[in-house]
Amino acid sequence: MAKNKIQFQKGMSLVEFFQQYGQEEQCRDQFFKWRWANGFECPLCCCREYCILKTRELYQCNRCRHQTSLTSGTILEASKLPFTIWFLGMFLMTQTRNGISALELSRQLGISYNASWRLKHKLMQVMKERDDSRPLQGHVQMDDAYWGGEKHGGKRGRGSENKHPFVAAVQTNEDNHPLYMRFSMVTSFRKKELEFWARKHLGSDTCCVVSDGLGAFTGIADAGHPHTAVVTGGGHESMDNELFTWVNTMIGNVKNSLKGSYHSINPKHLPRYLAEYCYRFNRRFDLKAMVSRLGYMAARTCPMPARLLKRAEVQW
C-alpha cells in the first residue's frame, strides 16, 4: 500500500535544526536576512549605508544617524529572549501536528510560563495575520461551528452562553481534495457578519461557495460570490453529505486537536488557536520549510505589546 507523501514527509529533524540555528550568531544572521533581504535599509530615510554599535548591538544609519535594533518594528520587539529560544519555539510550533501548549513550551525552552505564553501568542498572531492576508479561491465548502459546550442549567443549542461560534471554510480542488482552510471566530451567525467575513476572506472573482441552509450564509451572495445553499436537515445524514465531507472532517480534526493539546482555551484568544491549526494545515505540503517561512513573516509582522496581546482578538 502506497504511503501518503504528505503525511510521511521527513520535515526538519532536531539535528538539522541545531545545525542551522543552534548558535545565537546563526539565528541573528538569518533573522537579518529575513528582515532585510536586500541588505540593511534605514526605517526612516531608507539609506542602505550603516555601521554597527557593538556595545549596544544597534544598527546606525550613516545618513540620518537613526539607530535601530534587529528586532525593532517586528513581532520580536522588546523581547529579552535570545534568538535561539525564538527559533526553537518556531520549530516546536510548526513541526508538531497538533500544536504545543504554552506550559509544555516553557518546559521545552527552559523559560517561565509567562514568557512562553507571550512567545506562543506572538507567533500565533504572525500565523493569523499571514493567513488573513491570503483569501480562499475556487470551490469552498463552508459550515457553522461552535467551540465549547452547554453549561449545566444554562441555555441549550446555538444560544448557549458557553458556545463560541466560528466560520469553517475549506478550499478544495477539482478532485474534491482539500487545499487550504480558514476558521474564523465570529460574534454570531448573522447575514451581515457573514457578508463582512466573505469580503475579507474570499477571493474577489474566483470563489464558488457551498453551504448548508442556514439563513446567515445568504450574506455570501450579498458579498458578490456565487453561493449554493443545500438544506441538509441536520443529524448524521448531513454529516455524510459529500458536498461537506472536508469541512466536516476539518471541524472534527480541529476540535480534537485543540482539546488534546490544551487544558483550556480562553475564548477571547480562540481566533489565534484556530489560526495556528490552519497555518500548519495550509503549509503541510512542505513541512521542512515551515520554520523559515514563519521566521520570515515574524520579521515582517508589526510589534504587539503585552497589553494588546492579552486583549480579546479581533473576531474575523
PDB file of C-alpha atoms in Angstrom:
ATOM      1  CA  MET A   1       0.000   0.000   0.000  1.00  0.00           C
ATOM      2  CA  ALA A   2       1.419   3.364  -1.043  1.00  0.00           C
ATOM      3  CA  LYS A   3       2.209   5.788   1.760  1.00  0.00           C
ATOM      4  CA  ASN A   4       0.698   9.251   1.857  1.00  0.00           C
ATOM      5  CA  LYS A   5       3.537  11.521   0.679  1.00  0.00           C
ATOM      6  CA  ILE A   6       2.346  14.462   2.765  1.00  0.00           C
ATOM      7  CA  GLN A   7       1.909  12.504   5.989  1.00  0.00           C
ATOM      8  CA  PHE A   8       5.218  10.663   5.665  1.00  0.00           C
ATOM      9  CA  GLN A   9       7.431  13.558   4.593  1.00  0.00           C
ATOM     10  CA  LYS A  10      10.533  13.931   6.759  1.00  0.00           C
ATOM     11  CA  GLY A  11      10.149  17.521   7.873  1.00  0.00           C
ATOM     12  CA  MET A  12      13.008  19.139   9.774  1.00  0.00           C
ATOM     13  CA  SER A  13      14.767  16.970  12.339  1.00  0.00           C
ATOM     14  CA  LEU A  14      16.241  18.286  15.582  1.00  0.00           C
ATOM     15  CA  VAL A  15      19.701  17.529  14.217  1.00  0.00           C
ATOM     16  CA  GLU A  16      19.064  19.638  11.114  1.00  0.00           C
ATOM     17  CA  PHE A  17      17.547  22.409  13.199  1.00  0.00           C
ATOM     18  CA  PHE A  18      20.535  22.710  15.522  1.00  0.00           C
ATOM     19  CA  GLN A  19      22.927  22.570  12.588  1.00  0.00           C
ATOM     20  CA  GLN A  20      21.217  25.588  11.042  1.00  0.00           C
ATOM     21  CA  TYR A  21      20.026  27.525  14.091  1.00  0.00           C
ATOM     22  CA  GLY A  22      21.897  26.119  17.073  1.00  0.00           C
ATOM     23  CA  GLN A  23      24.021  29.221  17.738  1.00  0.00           C
ATOM     24  CA  GLU A  24      22.883  32.755  18.555  1.00  0.00           C
ATOM     25  CA  GLU A  25      25.029  34.216  15.774  1.00  0.00           C
ATOM     26  CA  GLN A  26      23.471  31.845  13.224  1.00  0.00           C
ATOM     27  CA  CYS A  27      20.000  32.951  14.269  1.00  0.00           C
ATOM     28  CA  ARG A  28      20.894  36.651  14.198  1.00  0.00           C
ATOM     29  CA  ASP A  29      22.360  36.355  10.705  1.00  0.00           C
ATOM     30  CA  GLN A  30      19.289  34.515   9.451  1.00  0.00           C
ATOM     31  CA  PHE A  31      16.852  36.971  11.025  1.00  0.00           C
ATOM     32  CA  PHE A  32      18.809  39.845   9.424  1.00  0.00           C
ATOM     33  CA  LYS A  33      18.345  38.203   6.007  1.00  0.00           C
ATOM     34  CA  TRP A  34      14.628  37.671   6.663  1.00  0.00           C
ATOM     35  CA  ARG A  35      14.137  41.284   7.677  1.00  0.00           C
ATOM     36  CA  TRP A  36      16.432  42.929   5.115  1.00  0.00           C
ATOM     37  CA  ALA A  37      16.641  40.523   2.198  1.00  0.00           C
ATOM     38  CA  ASN A  38      18.427  43.116   0.046  1.00  0.00           C
ATOM     39  CA  GLY A  39      20.629  44.444   2.828  1.00  0.00           C
ATOM     40  CA  PHE A  40      20.014  46.892   5.644  1.00  0.00           C
ATOM     41  CA  GLU A  41      17.567  49.720   4.981  1.00  0.00           C
ATOM     42  CA  CYS A  42      17.029  52.582   7.429  1.00  0.00           C
ATOM     43  CA  PRO A  43      13.351  52.631   8.542  1.00  0.00           C
ATOM     44  CA  LEU A  44      13.373  56.465   8.418  1.00  0.00           C
ATOM     45  CA  CYS A  45      15.315  57.523   5.318  1.00  0.00           C
ATOM     46  CA  CYS A  46      15.769  54.172   3.514  1.00  0.00           C
ATOM     47  CA  CYS A  47      19.538  54.672   3.325  1.00  0.00           C
ATOM     48  CA  ARG A  48      21.461  51.398   2.984  1.00  0.00           C
ATOM     49  CA  GLU A  49      24.758  52.544   4.477  1.00  0.00           C
ATOM     50  CA  TYR A  50      25.155  51.823   8.165  1.00  0.00           C
ATOM     51  CA  CYS A  51      27.501  50.962  10.981  1.00  0.00           C
ATOM     52  CA  ILE A  52      27.025  48.653  13.954  1.00  0.00           C
ATOM     53  CA  LEU A  53      27.316  49.875  17.531  1.00  0.00           C
ATOM     54  CA  LYS A  54      28.838  46.758  19.023  1.00  0.00           C
ATOM     55  CA  THR A  55      28.365  47.807  22.640  1.00  0.00           C
ATOM     56  CA  ARG A  56      24.569  48.016  22.210  1.00  0.00           C
ATOM     57  CA  GLU A  57      24.007  45.792  19.156  1.00  0.00           C
ATOM     58  CA  LEU A  58      22.297  48.596  17.255  1.00  0.00           C
ATOM     59  CA  TYR A  59      22.410  49.486  13.561  1.00  0.00           C
ATOM     60  CA  GLN A  60      23.052  53.190  12.919  1.00  0.00           C
ATOM     61  CA  CYS A  61      22.210  54.842   9.615  1.00  0.00           C
ATOM     62  CA  ASN A  62      25.162  56.749   8.141  1.00  0.00           C
ATOM     63  CA  ARG A  63      22.892  59.438   6.721  1.00  0.00           C
ATOM     64  CA  CYS A  64      20.331  60.344   9.413  1.00  0.00           C
ATOM     65  CA  ARG A  65      22.060  58.646  12.384  1.00  0.00           C
ATOM     66  CA  HIS A  66      18.859  56.838  13.313  1.00  0.00           C
ATOM     67  CA  GLN A  67      19.535  53.785  15.442  1.00  0.00           C
ATOM     68  CA  THR A  68      17.515  50.598  15.220  1.00  0.00           C
ATOM     69  CA  SER A  69      17.836  47.098  16.640  1.00  0.00           C
ATOM     70  CA  LEU A  70      17.428  43.899  14.689  1.00  0.00           C
ATOM     71  CA  THR A  71      14.058  43.194  16.322  1.00  0.00           C
ATOM     72  CA  SER A  72      12.545  46.693  16.462  1.00  0.00           C
ATOM     73  CA  GLY A  73       9.472  47.016  14.278  1.00  0.00           C
ATOM     74  CA  THR A  74       8.972  43.237  14.264  1.00  0.00           C
ATOM     75  CA  ILE A  75       6.901  40.872  16.390  1.00  0.00           C
ATOM     76  CA  LEU A  76      10.076  40.197  18.431  1.00  0.00           C
ATOM     77  CA  GLU A  77      10.361  43.832  19.510  1.00  0.00           C
ATOM     78  CA  ALA A  78      11.127  44.415  23.228  1.00  0.00           C
ATOM     79  CA  SER A  79      11.709  40.704  23.830  1.00  0.00           C
ATOM     80  CA  LYS A  80      14.588  39.814  26.142  1.00  0.00           C
ATOM     81  CA  LEU A  81      14.683  36.212  24.972  1.00  0.00           C
ATOM     82  CA  PRO A  82      17.664  35.169  22.830  1.00  0.00           C
ATOM     83  CA  PHE A  83      17.106  34.372  19.163  1.00  0.00           C
ATOM     84  CA  THR A  84      17.883  30.706  19.800  1.00  0.00           C
ATOM     85  CA  ILE A  85      14.806  30.477  22.049  1.00  0.00           C
ATOM     86  CA  TRP A  86      12.580  32.166  19.470  1.00  0.00           C
ATOM     87  CA  PHE A  87      13.826  29.898  16.702  1.00  0.00           C
ATOM     88  CA  LEU A  88      13.363  26.756  18.800  1.00  0.00           C
ATOM     89  CA  GLY A  89       9.851  27.960  19.628  1.00  0.00           C
ATOM     90  CA  MET A  90       9.134  28.288  15.894  1.00  0.00           C
ATOM     91  CA  PHE A  91      10.430  24.768  15.362  1.00  0.00           C
ATOM     92  CA  LEU A  92       8.292  23.239  18.106  1.00  0.00           C
ATOM     93  CA  MET A  93       5.144  25.078  16.977  1.00  0.00           C
ATOM     94  CA  THR A  94       5.462  24.107  13.318  1.00  0.00           C
ATOM     95  CA  GLN A  95       6.874  20.575  13.332  1.00  0.00           C
ATOM     96  CA  THR A  96       4.200  19.051  15.567  1.00  0.00           C
ATOM     97  CA  ARG A  97       0.881  18.045  14.044  1.00  0.00           C
ATOM     98  CA  ASN A  98      -1.393  19.047  16.916  1.00  0.00           C
ATOM     99  CA  GLY A  99       0.455  22.016  18.368  1.00  0.00           C
ATOM    100  CA  ILE A 100       2.127  22.511  21.721  1.00  0.00           C
ATOM    101  CA  SER A 101       0.746  24.248  24.804  1.00  0.00           C
ATOM    102  CA  ALA A 102       2.436  27.245  26.422  1.00  0.00           C
ATOM    103  CA  LEU A 103       3.109  25.113  29.512  1.00  0.00           C
ATOM    104  CA  GLU A 104       4.860  22.394  27.531  1.00  0.00           C
ATOM    105  CA  LEU A 105       6.664  25.076  25.550  1.00  0.00           C
ATOM    106  CA  SER A 106       8.008  26.578  28.767  1.00  0.00           C
ATOM    107  CA  ARG A 107       9.389  23.181  29.770  1.00  0.00           C
ATOM    108  CA  GLN A 108      10.991  22.540  26.401  1.00  0.00           C
ATOM    109  CA  LEU A 109      12.512  26.030  26.127  1.00  0.00           C
ATOM    110  CA  GLY A 110      13.509  26.337  29.783  1.00  0.00           C
ATOM    111  CA  ILE A 111      11.745  29.670  30.285  1.00  0.00           C
ATOM    112  CA  SER A 112       8.904  30.837  32.507  1.00  0.00           C
ATOM    113  CA  TYR A 113       5.286  30.123  31.628  1.00  0.00           C
ATOM    114  CA  ASN A 114       4.549  33.848  31.150  1.00  0.00           C
ATOM    115  CA  ALA A 115       7.452  34.190  28.722  1.00  0.00           C
ATOM    116  CA  SER A 116       6.426  31.091  26.766  1.00  0.00           C
ATOM    117  CA  TRP A 117       2.791  32.295  26.663  1.00  0.00           C
ATOM    118  CA  ARG A 118       3.888  35.613  25.139  1.00  0.00           C
ATOM    119  CA  LEU A 119       6.182  33.875  22.654  1.00  0.00           C
ATOM    120  CA  LYS A 120       3.466  31.443  21.594  1.00  0.00           C
ATOM    121  CA  HIS A 121       0.756  34.072  21.205  1.00  0.00           C
ATOM    122  CA  LYS A 122       3.026  36.401  19.264  1.00  0.00           C
ATOM    123  CA  LEU A 123       3.908  33.624  16.839  1.00  0.00           C
ATOM    124  CA  MET A 124       0.243  32.621  16.566  1.00  0.00           C
ATOM    125  CA  GLN A 125      -0.522  36.262  15.756  1.00  0.00           C
ATOM    126  CA  VAL A 126       2.029  36.074  12.935  1.00  0.00           C
ATOM    127  CA  MET A 127       0.271  32.970  11.632  1.00  0.00           C
ATOM    128  CA  LYS A 128      -3.129  34.619  11.830  1.00  0.00           C
ATOM    129  CA  GLU A 129      -2.111  37.825  10.066  1.00  0.00           C
ATOM    130  CA  ARG A 130      -0.366  35.881   7.316  1.00  0.00           C
ATOM    131  CA  ASP A 131      -3.340  33.656   6.531  1.00  0.00           C
ATOM    132  CA  ASP A 132      -5.794  36.551   6.853  1.00  0.00           C
ATOM    133  CA  SER A 133      -3.916  38.257   4.004  1.00  0.00           C
ATOM    134  CA  ARG A 134      -4.479  35.307   1.647  1.00  0.00           C
ATOM    135  CA  PRO A 135      -8.150  34.830   0.642  1.00  0.00           C
ATOM    136  CA  LEU A 136      -9.551  31.462  -0.348  1.00  0.00           C
ATOM    137  CA  GLN A 137     -10.145  30.822  -4.050  1.00  0.00           C
ATOM    138  CA  GLY A 138     -12.130  28.436  -6.240  1.00  0.00           C
ATOM    139  CA  HIS A 139     -14.553  25.951  -4.707  1.00  0.00           C
ATOM    140  CA  VAL A 140     -15.133  26.462  -0.980  1.00  0.00           C
ATOM    141  CA  GLN A 141     -17.116  24.323   1.468  1.00  0.00           C
ATOM    142  CA  MET A 142     -18.496  26.298   4.421  1.00  0.00           C
ATOM    143  CA  ASP A 143     -20.273  25.469   7.645  1.00  0.00           C
ATOM    144  CA  ASP A 144     -21.116  27.000  11.000  1.00  0.00           C
ATOM    145  CA  ALA A 145     -19.327  25.546  14.028  1.00  0.00           C
ATOM    146  CA  TYR A 146     -19.048  26.155  17.762  1.00  0.00           C
ATOM    147  CA  TRP A 147     -16.342  25.821  20.379  1.00  0.00           C
ATOM    148  CA  GLY A 148     -17.422  24.838  23.883  1.00  0.00           C
ATOM    149  CA  GLY A 149     -20.402  23.016  25.309  1.00  0.00           C
ATOM    150  CA  GLU A 150     -23.559  23.760  27.212  1.00  0.00           C
ATOM    151  CA  LYS A 151     -23.347  24.798  30.850  1.00  0.00           C
ATOM    152  CA  HIS A 152     -25.445  22.896  33.358  1.00  0.00           C
ATOM    153  CA  GLY A 153     -28.690  24.799  33.804  1.00  0.00           C
ATOM    154  CA  GLY A 154     -27.875  27.258  31.017  1.00  0.00           C
ATOM    155  CA  LYS A 155     -29.308  27.786  27.558  1.00  0.00           C
ATOM    156  CA  ARG A 156     -29.207  24.912  25.120  1.00  0.00           C
ATOM    157  CA  GLY A 157     -28.355  24.795  21.431  1.00  0.00           C
ATOM    158  CA  ARG A 158     -26.927  27.730  19.484  1.00  0.00           C
ATOM    159  CA  GLY A 159     -27.984  30.177  22.193  1.00  0.00           C
ATOM    160  CA  SER A 160     -25.762  28.641  24.885  1.00  0.00           C
ATOM    161  CA  GLU A 161     -23.571  31.288  26.526  1.00  0.00           C
ATOM    162  CA  ASN A 162     -20.693  28.789  26.642  1.00  0.00           C
ATOM    163  CA  LYS A 163     -20.724  28.154  22.899  1.00  0.00           C
ATOM    164  CA  HIS A 164     -18.493  30.374  20.775  1.00  0.00           C
ATOM    165  CA  PRO A 165     -19.309  30.453  17.050  1.00  0.00           C
ATOM    166  CA  PHE A 166     -16.749  30.278  14.277  1.00  0.00           C
ATOM    167  CA  VAL A 167     -16.903  30.028  10.497  1.00  0.00           C
ATOM    168  CA  ALA A 168     -15.327  26.919   8.978  1.00  0.00           C
ATOM    169  CA  ALA A 169     -14.268  27.135   5.330  1.00  0.00           C
ATOM    170  CA  VAL A 170     -12.218  24.664   3.277  1.00  0.00           C
ATOM    171  CA  GLN A 171     -10.979  25.241  -0.273  1.00  0.00           C
ATOM    172  CA  THR A 172     -10.932  22.110  -2.445  1.00  0.00           C
ATOM    173  CA  ASN A 173      -9.531  21.326  -5.870  1.00  0.00           C
ATOM    174  CA  GLU A 174     -11.264  19.791  -8.903  1.00  0.00           C
ATOM    175  CA  ASP A 175     -10.837  16.307  -7.433  1.00  0.00           C
ATOM    176  CA  ASN A 176     -12.513  17.429  -4.194  1.00  0.00           C
ATOM    177  CA  HIS A 177      -9.260  17.228  -2.229  1.00  0.00           C
ATOM    178  CA  PRO A 178      -8.660  19.864   0.470  1.00  0.00           C
ATOM    179  CA  LEU A 179      -6.089  22.561  -0.268  1.00  0.00           C
ATOM    180  CA  TYR A 180      -6.489  25.355   2.271  1.00  0.00           C
ATOM    181  CA  MET A 181      -8.725  26.175   5.186  1.00  0.00           C
ATOM    182  CA  ARG A 182      -9.806  29.246   7.127  1.00  0.00           C
ATOM    183  CA  PHE A 183     -11.501  29.018  10.516  1.00  0.00           C
ATOM    184  CA  SER A 184     -12.561  32.391  11.906  1.00  0.00           C
ATOM    185  CA  MET A 185     -14.364  33.237  15.121  1.00  0.00           C
ATOM    186  CA  VAL A 186     -17.453  35.454  14.742  1.00  0.00           C
ATOM    187  CA  THR A 187     -19.706  37.138  17.286  1.00  0.00           C
ATOM    188  CA  SER A 188     -22.778  35.401  15.858  1.00  0.00           C
ATOM    189  CA  PHE A 189     -24.140  33.893  12.667  1.00  0.00           C
ATOM    190  CA  ARG A 190     -25.897  36.879  11.171  1.00  0.00           C
ATOM    191  CA  LYS A 191     -26.245  37.659   7.497  1.00  0.00           C
ATOM    192  CA  LYS A 192     -24.333  40.958   7.697  1.00  0.00           C
ATOM    193  CA  GLU A 193     -21.446  39.442   9.629  1.00  0.00           C
ATOM    194  CA  LEU A 194     -21.071  36.615   7.109  1.00  0.00           C
ATOM    195  CA  GLU A 195     -21.063  39.209   4.330  1.00  0.00           C
ATOM    196  CA  PHE A 196     -18.190  41.073   6.011  1.00  0.00           C
ATOM    197  CA  TRP A 197     -16.357  37.779   6.523  1.00  0.00           C
ATOM    198  CA  ALA A 198     -16.735  36.858   2.849  1.00  0.00           C
ATOM    199  CA  ARG A 199     -15.442  40.226   1.652  1.00  0.00           C
ATOM    200  CA  LYS A 200     -12.280  39.721   3.699  1.00  0.00           C
ATOM    201  CA  HIS A 201     -11.558  36.014   3.302  1.00  0.00           C
ATOM    202  CA  LEU A 202     -12.882  35.016  -0.138  1.00  0.00           C
ATOM    203  CA  GLY A 203     -11.254  35.854  -3.464  1.00  0.00           C
ATOM    204  CA  SER A 204     -12.952  38.691  -5.303  1.00  0.00           C
ATOM    205  CA  ASP A 205     -13.982  36.915  -8.518  1.00  0.00           C
ATOM    206  CA  THR A 206     -12.964  33.293  -8.226  1.00  0.00           C
ATOM    207  CA  CYS A 207     -14.943  31.792  -5.341  1.00  0.00           C
ATOM    208  CA  CYS A 208     -17.906  29.441  -5.546  1.00  0.00           C
ATOM    209  CA  VAL A 209     -19.299  28.603  -2.114  1.00  0.00           C
ATOM    210  CA  VAL A 210     -21.495  25.731  -0.981  1.00  0.00           C
ATOM    211  CA  SER A 211     -23.029  25.748   2.495  1.00  0.00           C
ATOM    212  CA  ASP A 212     -25.994  24.336   4.367  1.00  0.00           C
ATOM    213  CA  GLY A 213     -29.335  26.129   4.532  1.00  0.00           C
ATOM    214  CA  LEU A 214     -28.536  28.406   7.478  1.00  0.00           C
ATOM    215  CA  GLY A 215     -30.039  31.798   6.605  1.00  0.00           C
ATOM    216  CA  ALA A 216     -26.916  33.755   7.577  1.00  0.00           C
ATOM    217  CA  PHE A 217     -24.989  32.234   4.668  1.00  0.00           C
ATOM    218  CA  THR A 218     -27.046  34.292   2.211  1.00  0.00           C
ATOM    219  CA  GLY A 219     -24.585  37.053   3.165  1.00  0.00           C
ATOM    220  CA  ILE A 220     -22.047  35.239   0.956  1.00  0.00           C
ATOM    221  CA  ALA A 221     -24.105  36.081  -2.124  1.00  0.00           C
ATOM    222  CA  ASP A 222     -24.527  39.657  -0.908  1.00  0.00           C
ATOM    223  CA  ALA A 223     -20.721  39.900  -0.912  1.00  0.00           C
ATOM    224  CA  GLY A 224     -20.767  39.073  -4.614  1.00  0.00           C
ATOM    225  CA  HIS A 225     -19.844  35.374  -4.607  1.00  0.00           C
ATOM    226  CA  PRO A 226     -21.770  32.512  -6.244  1.00  0.00           C
ATOM    227  CA  HIS A 227     -23.408  30.631  -3.401  1.00  0.00           C
ATOM    228  CA  THR A 228     -25.279  27.335  -3.289  1.00  0.00           C
ATOM    229  CA  ALA A 229     -27.294  26.510  -0.179  1.00  0.00           C
ATOM    230  CA  VAL A 230     -28.056  22.833   0.440  1.00  0.00           C
ATOM    231  CA  VAL A 231     -30.682  22.017   3.062  1.00  0.00           C
ATOM    232  CA  THR A 232     -29.236  19.024   4.899  1.00  0.00           C
ATOM    233  CA  GLY A 233     -31.794  18.606   7.639  1.00  0.00           C
ATOM    234  CA  GLY A 234     -29.145  18.095  10.330  1.00  0.00           C
ATOM    235  CA  GLY A 235     -28.227  14.882  12.108  1.00  0.00           C
ATOM    236  CA  HIS A 236     -25.817  12.176  10.968  1.00  0.00           C
ATOM    237  CA  GLU A 237     -27.172  12.166   7.423  1.00  0.00           C
ATOM    238  CA  SER A 238     -25.989  15.736   6.920  1.00  0.00           C
ATOM    239  CA  MET A 239     -22.517  14.719   8.119  1.00  0.00           C
ATOM    240  CA  ASP A 240     -22.335  12.107   5.343  1.00  0.00           C
ATOM    241  CA  ASN A 241     -23.182  14.576   2.573  1.00  0.00           C
ATOM    242  CA  GLU A 242     -20.258  14.538   0.097  1.00  0.00           C
ATOM    243  CA  LEU A 243     -20.643  18.258  -0.529  1.00  0.00           C
ATOM    244  CA  PHE A 244     -19.448  18.904   3.032  1.00  0.00           C
ATOM    245  CA  THR A 245     -17.057  15.999   3.537  1.00  0.00           C
ATOM    246  CA  TRP A 246     -13.926  18.053   4.071  1.00  0.00           C
ATOM    247  CA  VAL A 247     -15.337  20.928   6.062  1.00  0.00           C
ATOM    248  CA  ASN A 248     -16.977  18.450   8.468  1.00  0.00           C
ATOM    249  CA  THR A 249     -13.749  16.439   8.674  1.00  0.00           C
ATOM    250  CA  MET A 250     -11.647  19.510   9.426  1.00  0.00           C
ATOM    251  CA  ILE A 251     -14.064  20.768  12.082  1.00  0.00           C
ATOM    252  CA  GLY A 252     -13.703  17.433  13.863  1.00  0.00           C
ATOM    253  CA  ASN A 253      -9.916  17.427  13.459  1.00  0.00           C
ATOM    254  CA  VAL A 254      -9.547  20.949  14.796  1.00  0.00           C
ATOM    255  CA  LYS A 255     -11.718  20.326  17.844  1.00  0.00           C
ATOM    256  CA  ASN A 256      -9.905  17.084  18.668  1.00  0.00           C
ATOM    257  CA  SER A 257      -6.536  18.768  18.223  1.00  0.00           C
ATOM    258  CA  LEU A 258      -7.352  21.739  20.458  1.00  0.00           C
ATOM    259  CA  LYS A 259      -8.896  19.563  23.151  1.00  0.00           C
ATOM    260  CA  GLY A 260      -5.945  17.194  23.071  1.00  0.00           C
ATOM    261  CA  SER A 261      -3.213  19.833  23.149  1.00  0.00           C
ATOM    262  CA  TYR A 262      -4.621  22.424  25.542  1.00  0.00           C
ATOM    263  CA  HIS A 263      -6.079  22.025  29.009  1.00  0.00           C
ATOM    264  CA  SER A 264      -8.306  25.051  28.414  1.00  0.00           C
ATOM    265  CA  ILE A 265      -8.595  27.902  25.932  1.00  0.00           C
ATOM    266  CA  ASN A 266      -9.731  31.388  26.818  1.00  0.00           C
ATOM    267  CA  PRO A 267     -12.468  32.120  24.239  1.00  0.00           C
ATOM    268  CA  LYS A 268     -11.122  35.638  23.634  1.00  0.00           C
ATOM    269  CA  HIS A 269      -7.950  34.074  22.215  1.00  0.00           C
ATOM    270  CA  LEU A 270      -9.720  31.352  20.218  1.00  0.00           C
ATOM    271  CA  PRO A 271      -9.067  33.131  16.861  1.00  0.00           C
ATOM    272  CA  ARG A 272      -5.309  32.659  17.326  1.00  0.00           C
ATOM    273  CA  TYR A 273      -5.621  28.980  18.237  1.00  0.00           C
ATOM    274  CA  LEU A 274      -7.795  28.365  15.181  1.00  0.00           C
ATOM    275  CA  ALA A 275      -5.300  30.273  13.036  1.00  0.00           C
ATOM    276  CA  GLU A 276      -2.403  28.185  14.355  1.00  0.00           C
ATOM    277  CA  TYR A 277      -4.030  24.956  13.192  1.00  0.00           C
ATOM    278  CA  CYS A 278      -4.986  26.480   9.830  1.00  0.00           C
ATOM    279  CA  TYR A 279      -1.457  27.814   9.302  1.00  0.00           C
ATOM    280  CA  ARG A 280       0.111  24.384   9.740  1.00  0.00           C
ATOM    281  CA  PHE A 281      -2.518  22.687   7.578  1.00  0.00           C
ATOM    282  CA  ASN A 282      -2.181  25.237   4.772  1.00  0.00           C
ATOM    283  CA  ARG A 283       1.598  24.657   4.624  1.00  0.00           C
ATOM    284  CA  ARG A 284       1.619  20.911   5.148  1.00  0.00           C
ATOM    285  CA  PHE A 285       2.958  20.295   1.639  1.00  0.00           C
ATOM    286  CA  ASP A 286       6.447  21.450   2.725  1.00  0.00           C
ATOM    287  CA  LEU A 287       6.889  20.731   6.416  1.00  0.00           C
ATOM    288  CA  LYS A 288      10.637  21.357   6.437  1.00  0.00           C
ATOM    289  CA  ALA A 289      10.273  24.913   5.098  1.00  0.00           C
ATOM    290  CA  MET A 290       7.689  25.896   7.693  1.00  0.00           C
ATOM    291  CA  VAL A 291      10.254  27.143  10.226  1.00  0.00           C
ATOM    292  CA  SER A 292      11.889  29.540   7.789  1.00  0.00           C
ATOM    293  CA  ARG A 293       8.521  30.681   6.408  1.00  0.00           C
ATOM    294  CA  LEU A 294       7.273  31.527   9.902  1.00  0.00           C
ATOM    295  CA  GLY A 295      10.528  33.297  10.758  1.00  0.00           C
ATOM    296  CA  TYR A 296      10.374  35.308   7.540  1.00  0.00           C
ATOM    297  CA  MET A 297       6.885  36.546   8.393  1.00  0.00           C
ATOM    298  CA  ALA A 298       7.826  37.193  12.039  1.00  0.00           C
ATOM    299  CA  ALA A 299      10.430  39.645  10.748  1.00  0.00           C
ATOM    300  CA  ARG A 300       7.678  41.404   8.780  1.00  0.00           C
ATOM    301  CA  THR A 301       4.882  41.452  11.346  1.00  0.00           C
ATOM    302  CA  CYS A 302       4.314  44.599  13.405  1.00  0.00           C
ATOM    303  CA  PRO A 303       5.024  44.545  17.152  1.00  0.00           C
ATOM    304  CA  MET A 304       2.324  43.554  19.580  1.00  0.00           C
ATOM    305  CA  PRO A 305       2.918  44.751  23.161  1.00  0.00           C
ATOM    306  CA  ALA A 306       1.681  42.674  26.083  1.00  0.00           C
ATOM    307  CA  ARG A 307      -1.337  44.925  26.745  1.00  0.00           C
ATOM    308  CA  LEU A 308      -2.657  44.210  23.239  1.00  0.00           C
ATOM    309  CA  LEU A 309      -1.636  40.568  23.318  1.00  0.00           C
ATOM    310  CA  LYS A 310      -3.843  39.936  26.354  1.00  0.00           C
ATOM    311  CA  ARG A 311      -6.883  41.679  24.930  1.00  0.00           C
ATOM    312  CA  ALA A 312      -9.588  39.838  23.042  1.00  0.00           C
ATOM    313  CA  GLU A 313      -8.550  39.110  19.484  1.00  0.00           C
ATOM    314  CA  VAL A 314     -10.430  40.696  16.584  1.00  0.00           C
ATOM    315  CA  GLN A 315     -13.078  38.165  15.568  1.00  0.00           C
ATOM    316  CA  TRP A 316     -12.631  37.862  11.831  1.00  0.00           C
TER     317      TRP A 316
END
